[in-house]
Structures are given as structure tokens and as C-alpha cells.
Coordinates of C-alpha atoms and ligand atoms in Angstrom, one line a residue:
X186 CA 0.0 0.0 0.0
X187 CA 2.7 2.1 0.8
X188 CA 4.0 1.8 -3.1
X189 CA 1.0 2.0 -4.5
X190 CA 0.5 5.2 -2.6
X191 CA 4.1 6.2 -2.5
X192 CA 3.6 7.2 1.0
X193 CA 4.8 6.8 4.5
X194 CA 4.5 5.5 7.7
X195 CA 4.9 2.3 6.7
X196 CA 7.5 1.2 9.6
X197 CA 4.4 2.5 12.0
X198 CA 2.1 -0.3 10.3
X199 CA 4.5 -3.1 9.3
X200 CA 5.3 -3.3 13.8
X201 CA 1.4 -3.8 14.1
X202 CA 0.9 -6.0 11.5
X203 CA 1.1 -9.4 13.5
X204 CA -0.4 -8.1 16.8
X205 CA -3.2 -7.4 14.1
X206 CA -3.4 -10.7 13.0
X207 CA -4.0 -12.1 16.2
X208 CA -6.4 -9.8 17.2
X209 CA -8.7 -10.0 13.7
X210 CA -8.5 -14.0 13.7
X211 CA -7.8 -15.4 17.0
X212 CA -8.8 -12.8 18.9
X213 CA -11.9 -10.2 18.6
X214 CA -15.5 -11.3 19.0
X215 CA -16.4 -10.3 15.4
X216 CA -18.7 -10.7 12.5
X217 CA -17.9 -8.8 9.2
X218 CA -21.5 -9.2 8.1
X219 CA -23.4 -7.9 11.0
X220 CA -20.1 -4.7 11.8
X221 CA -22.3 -3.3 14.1
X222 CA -24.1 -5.7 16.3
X223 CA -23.9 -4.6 19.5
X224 CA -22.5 -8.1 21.0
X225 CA -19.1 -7.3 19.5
X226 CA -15.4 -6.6 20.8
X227 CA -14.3 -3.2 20.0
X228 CA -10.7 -2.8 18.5
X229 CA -9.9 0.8 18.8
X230 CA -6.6 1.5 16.8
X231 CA -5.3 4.7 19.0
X232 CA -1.9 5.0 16.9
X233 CA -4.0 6.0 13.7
X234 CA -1.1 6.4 11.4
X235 CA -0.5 2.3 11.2
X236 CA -3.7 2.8 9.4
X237 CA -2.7 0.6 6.8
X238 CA -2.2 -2.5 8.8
X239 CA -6.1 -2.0 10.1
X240 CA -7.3 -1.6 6.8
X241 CA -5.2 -4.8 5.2
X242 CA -6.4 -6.7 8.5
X243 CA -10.0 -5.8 8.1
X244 CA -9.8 -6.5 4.4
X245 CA -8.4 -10.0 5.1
X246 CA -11.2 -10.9 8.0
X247 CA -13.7 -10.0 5.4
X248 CA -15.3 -6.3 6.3
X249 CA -14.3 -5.7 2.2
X250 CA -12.6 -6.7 -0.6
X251 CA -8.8 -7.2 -0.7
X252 CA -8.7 -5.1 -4.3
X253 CA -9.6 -1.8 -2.3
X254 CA -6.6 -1.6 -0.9
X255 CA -5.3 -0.1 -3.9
X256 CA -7.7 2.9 -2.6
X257 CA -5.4 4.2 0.5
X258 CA -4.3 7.5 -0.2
X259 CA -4.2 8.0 -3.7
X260 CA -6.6 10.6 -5.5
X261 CA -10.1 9.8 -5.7
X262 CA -9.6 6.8 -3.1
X263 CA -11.2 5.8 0.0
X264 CA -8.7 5.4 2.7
X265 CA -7.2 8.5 4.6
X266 CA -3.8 8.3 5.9
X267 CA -5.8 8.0 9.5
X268 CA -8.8 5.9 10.0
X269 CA -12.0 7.7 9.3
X270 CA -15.2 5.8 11.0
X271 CA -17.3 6.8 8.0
X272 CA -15.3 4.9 5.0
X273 CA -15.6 1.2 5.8
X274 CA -17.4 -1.4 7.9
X275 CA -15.3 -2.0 10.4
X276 CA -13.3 0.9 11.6
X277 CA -14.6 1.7 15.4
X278 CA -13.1 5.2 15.4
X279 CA -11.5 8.3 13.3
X280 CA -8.3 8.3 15.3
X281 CA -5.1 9.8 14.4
X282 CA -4.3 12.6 16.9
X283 CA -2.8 10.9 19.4
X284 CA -3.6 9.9 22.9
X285 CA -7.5 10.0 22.6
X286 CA -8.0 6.0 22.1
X287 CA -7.8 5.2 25.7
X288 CA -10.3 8.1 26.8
X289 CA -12.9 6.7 24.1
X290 CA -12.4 3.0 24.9
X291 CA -12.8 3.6 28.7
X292 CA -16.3 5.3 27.5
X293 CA -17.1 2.1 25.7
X294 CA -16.6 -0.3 28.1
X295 CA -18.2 1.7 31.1
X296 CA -21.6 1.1 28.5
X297 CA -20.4 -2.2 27.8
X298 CA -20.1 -3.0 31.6
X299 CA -23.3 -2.3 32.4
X300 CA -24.8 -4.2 29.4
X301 CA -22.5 -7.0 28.1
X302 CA -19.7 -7.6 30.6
X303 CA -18.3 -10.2 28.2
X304 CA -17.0 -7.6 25.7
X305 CA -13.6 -6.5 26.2
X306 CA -12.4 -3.3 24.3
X307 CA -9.1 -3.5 22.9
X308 CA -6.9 0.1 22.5
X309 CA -3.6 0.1 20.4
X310 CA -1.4 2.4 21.2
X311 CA 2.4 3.8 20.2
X312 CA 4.6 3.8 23.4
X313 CA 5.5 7.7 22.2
X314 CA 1.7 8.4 22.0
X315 CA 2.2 7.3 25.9
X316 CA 3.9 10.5 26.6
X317 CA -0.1 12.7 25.9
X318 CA -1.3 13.0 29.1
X319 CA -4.7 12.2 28.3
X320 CA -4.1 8.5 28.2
X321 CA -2.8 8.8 32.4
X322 CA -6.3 10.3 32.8
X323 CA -8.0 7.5 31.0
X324 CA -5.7 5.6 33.2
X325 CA -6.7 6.4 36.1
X326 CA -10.5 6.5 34.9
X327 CA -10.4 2.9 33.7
X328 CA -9.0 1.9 37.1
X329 CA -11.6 3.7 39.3
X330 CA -14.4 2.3 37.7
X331 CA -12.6 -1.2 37.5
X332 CA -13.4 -1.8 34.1
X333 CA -11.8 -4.8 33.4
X334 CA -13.0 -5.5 30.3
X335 CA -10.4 -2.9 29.1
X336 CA -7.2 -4.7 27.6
X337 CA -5.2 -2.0 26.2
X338 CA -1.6 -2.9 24.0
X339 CA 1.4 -0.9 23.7
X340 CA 3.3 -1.1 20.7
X341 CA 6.7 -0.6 22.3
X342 CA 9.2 -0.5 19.4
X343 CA 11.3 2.0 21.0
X344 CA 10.9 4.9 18.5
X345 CA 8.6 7.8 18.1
X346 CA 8.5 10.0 15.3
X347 CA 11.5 12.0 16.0
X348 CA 13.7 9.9 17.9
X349 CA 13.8 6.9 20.5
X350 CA 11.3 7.2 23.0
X351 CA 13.8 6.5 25.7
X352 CA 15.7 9.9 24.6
X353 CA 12.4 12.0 24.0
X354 CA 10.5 11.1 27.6
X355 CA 12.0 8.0 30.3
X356 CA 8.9 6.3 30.8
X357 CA 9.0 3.2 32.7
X358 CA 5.6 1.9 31.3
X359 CA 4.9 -0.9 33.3
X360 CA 5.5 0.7 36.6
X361 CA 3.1 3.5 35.8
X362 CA 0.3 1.3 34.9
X363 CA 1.0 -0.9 37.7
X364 CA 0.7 2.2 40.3
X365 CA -2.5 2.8 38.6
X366 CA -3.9 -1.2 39.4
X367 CA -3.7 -2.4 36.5
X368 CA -2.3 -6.0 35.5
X369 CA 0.6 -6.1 33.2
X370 CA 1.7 -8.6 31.0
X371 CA 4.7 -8.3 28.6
X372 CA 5.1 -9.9 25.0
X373 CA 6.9 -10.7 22.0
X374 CA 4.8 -8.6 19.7
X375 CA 5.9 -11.0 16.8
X376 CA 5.0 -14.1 18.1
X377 CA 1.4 -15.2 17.4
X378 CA 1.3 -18.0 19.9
X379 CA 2.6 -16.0 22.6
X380 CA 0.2 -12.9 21.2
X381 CA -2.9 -15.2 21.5
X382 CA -1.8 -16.9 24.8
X383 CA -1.4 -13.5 26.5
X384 CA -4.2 -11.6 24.8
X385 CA -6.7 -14.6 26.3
X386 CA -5.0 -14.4 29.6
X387 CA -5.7 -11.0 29.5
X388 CA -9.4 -11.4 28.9
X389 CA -10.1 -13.5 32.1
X390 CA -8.4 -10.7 34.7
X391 CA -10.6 -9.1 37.5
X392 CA -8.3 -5.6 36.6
X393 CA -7.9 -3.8 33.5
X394 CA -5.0 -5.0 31.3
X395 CA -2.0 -3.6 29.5
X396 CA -0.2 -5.7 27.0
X397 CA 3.3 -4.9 26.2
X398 CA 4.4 -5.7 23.2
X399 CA 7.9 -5.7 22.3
X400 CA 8.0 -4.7 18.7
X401 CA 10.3 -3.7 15.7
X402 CA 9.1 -0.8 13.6
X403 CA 9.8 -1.8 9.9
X404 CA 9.4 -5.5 10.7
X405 CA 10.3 -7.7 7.6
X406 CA 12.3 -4.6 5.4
X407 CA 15.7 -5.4 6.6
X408 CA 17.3 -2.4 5.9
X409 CA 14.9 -0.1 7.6
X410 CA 14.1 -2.6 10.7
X411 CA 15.2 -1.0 14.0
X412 CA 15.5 2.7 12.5
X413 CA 13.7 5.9 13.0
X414 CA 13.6 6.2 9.4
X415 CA 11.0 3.4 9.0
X416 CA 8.6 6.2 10.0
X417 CA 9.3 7.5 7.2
X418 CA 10.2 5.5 5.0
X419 CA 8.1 4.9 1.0
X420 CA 8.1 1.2 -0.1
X421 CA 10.3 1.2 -3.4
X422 CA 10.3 -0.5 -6.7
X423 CA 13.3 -3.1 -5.4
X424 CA 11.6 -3.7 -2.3
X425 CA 8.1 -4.3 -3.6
X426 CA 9.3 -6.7 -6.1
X427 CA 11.4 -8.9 -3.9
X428 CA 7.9 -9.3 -1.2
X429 CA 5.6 -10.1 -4.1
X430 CA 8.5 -12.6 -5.4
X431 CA 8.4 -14.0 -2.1
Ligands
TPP518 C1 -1.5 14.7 19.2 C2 -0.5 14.4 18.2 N1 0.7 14.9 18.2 C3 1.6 14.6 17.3 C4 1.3 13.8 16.2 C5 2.3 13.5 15.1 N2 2.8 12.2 15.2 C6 2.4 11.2 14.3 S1 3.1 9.7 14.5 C7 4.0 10.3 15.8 C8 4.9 9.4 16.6 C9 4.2 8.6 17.5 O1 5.1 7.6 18.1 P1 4.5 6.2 18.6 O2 3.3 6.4 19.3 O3 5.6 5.5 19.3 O4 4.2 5.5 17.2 P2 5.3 4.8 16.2 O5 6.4 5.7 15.9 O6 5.8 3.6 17.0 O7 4.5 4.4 15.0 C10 3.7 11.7 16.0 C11 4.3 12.5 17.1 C12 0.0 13.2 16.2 N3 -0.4 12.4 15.2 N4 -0.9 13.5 17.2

């Protein structure tokens, strides 16, 4: 999508794209032909600008056809470089500035507690997107009103968009969400096995969960794996031919 588009962020996506997998096919209490029945997990993708991998995952699980994927941010196409609730099935919210995914999940499942304690709502987000403020409110919120239907995945690949996230903000993520009561559980955000094991774990707790994943931004483009330039970085002709070879 990225070469088709001849745009960006694909480093942001390519980190997700197995934590994704999990979540659309072992995962999330779905049905892609009723997107809105009530009786459904919500998957709230926080870090908007992996927006590709959501759209690719929700293409493959069925919400619409694989060929539209050709329509992410070209001219006259459907998908934004952010998610936009209104231009597919699937896609719980228009996120992109960050930090707001928390605030709106922990809305969802304070409904969703009252109604169908079942449901879990699941909230991606970038460990630099940890450094807005808003998601320690939504934090604390989820906490107070013990919502543990709330399991809520950090994509820690170390980088943000203008550095490493240890050089921009220290953060010690897990001790901050376990002074707020929540359970933590750590993860190889490329391992599918572990991903599922954890992510079910996670959905039997009596306290709201975070998952950390331990990821590498540009996973599977060698020479941009591990870099700040993967944020940046536009699939090219050489590298688009050796995938599809593969
Ligand atoms: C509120 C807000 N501030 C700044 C940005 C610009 N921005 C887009 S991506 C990004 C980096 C986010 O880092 P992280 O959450 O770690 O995501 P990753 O780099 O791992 O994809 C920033 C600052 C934004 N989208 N929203």
C-alpha cells in the first residue's frame, strides 16, 4: 500500500501488523456481516497512522474486498492516511491525533459493563503516544471504575516520530500502569502463539490490562528494521518486487 500510494508510515504499520493478525483471527468477537451488532469486541486502533495495517487486517477478515486496498491514499480513493469511521465497515473510530484512544475505549466499556460484561475493548497504542497526558487520565479512569473489560496494547518498538522514546520522555511503562492497578503482562509482539496466549489471559483478569508488546518498527524490510527512518520510509520498486517474489 505504501507503493502504491508512494507514502509513508509504513514502519508505524509493518510493527502492528502481526499483533493485528492475532487480534482479527484469534482474537476479537467479530462478524464482518453484521459490523455493528452490539454483541461485538471493539478494536480501537489509538496510533492512527499504522492505518494501513487496520485496513489490510480488516480487508483480510472480510469487512471488504482485498482489491480496495489499492484505494489508500491515492486521489479519488477511500482510505485516509488515519482511520475515518465513516469509509468502511469495520473501523470503530476516526483516530489519528494521538492519545484519545484510551479516553474513548474507557467510554465504551463503562456502556459495555453495564450491558455486556463479556465484551472486552481493545486500545492500540504507540509507546510515544504514551507520553499525551490524556491516556494517564484514561488511566486512572479505567481503574476507578474497575473496568476490566479494558485490555489495552502498547506497541513498544522504541521509537517515536522524531527519535527513540527512551531519549524523548523516560517512561517506565509498566511501573506507571501498575501504580494505577492495572495488570501487566509483557510480550513478543511478533510471536502469534505468545500474542494469542497473553491476549486470552488477559481477557479473564478481574483488573484492567495492558499488554506490552515488544516490537520492531519496519518489521520484515531489513534495511529499515530497527530505525527511525522506517517512520518515514516509501516502499520502493526493489523492495516491492522482492515481497511479491516471495
Ligand atoms: C496529538 C498528536 N501529536 C503529534 C502527532 C504527530 N505524530 C504522528 S506519529 C507520531 C509518533 C508517535 O510515536 P509512537 O506512538 O511511538 O508510534 P510509532 O512511531 O511507533 O509508530 C507523532 C508524534 C499526532 N499524530 N498527534
Amino acid at each position: 500500500m505504501s507503493y502504491w500510494s508512494k507514502t509513508a508510515e509504513t514502519g508505524s504499520a509493518l510493527c502492528i501488523s502481526d499483533i493485528l493478525a492475532v487480534l482479527y483471527f484469534k482474537i476479537l468477537h467479530i462478524n464482518p456481516k453484521k459490523p455493528d451488532d452490539f454483541d461485538r469486541d471493539r478494536f480501537l486502533l489509538s496510533k492512527g497512522h499504522g492505518a494501513s495495517a487496520l485496513y489490510a487486517a480488516l480487508a483480510e477478515r472480510g469487512f471488504f474486498s482485498v482489491d480496495k486496498l489499492k484505494k489508500y491514499r491515492v486521489n479519488g480513493g477511500i482510505f485516509h492516511g488515519h482511520p475515518s469511521k465513516e469509509v468502511a465497515p469495520g473501523i470503530e473510530i476516526s483516530s489519528g491525533s494521538l492519545g484519545h484512544g484510551l479516553s474513548i475505549g474507557a467510554g465504551m466499556a463503562l456502556v459495555l459493563k453495564k450491558s455486556l460484561p463479556k465484551r472486552k475493548v481493545f486500545v492500540l497504542m504507540g509507546d510515544g503516544e504514551c507520553n499525551e497526558g490524556s491516556v494517564w487520565e484514561a488511566t486512572m479512569f479505567i481503574a476507578s471504575h474497575k473496568l476490566n473489560n479494558v485490555i489495552a496494547i502498547i506497541d513498544d518498538n522504541g521509537f517515536q516520530g522524531f527519535g527513540k522514546t527512551s531519549d524523548v520522555h523516560t517512561m517506565d511503562l509498566a511501573t506507571k500502569f501498575k501504580a494505577f492497578g492495572w495488570q501487566i503482562f509483557h510480550v513478543d509482539g511478533h510471536n502469534p502463539v505468545q500474542l494469542e496466549k497473553i491476549l486470552n489471559k488477559a481477557k479473564t483478569s478481574s483488573r484492567p490490562c495492558v499488554v506490552i508488546a515488544k516490537t520492531i518498527t519496519g518489521k520484515s524490510i531489513p534495511n529499515i528494521e530497527n530505525t527511525l527512518h522506517a517512520h518515514y520510509y516509501i516502499v520502493d520498486e526493489k523492495t516491492h518486487k522482492n515481497h511479491h517474489e516471495k
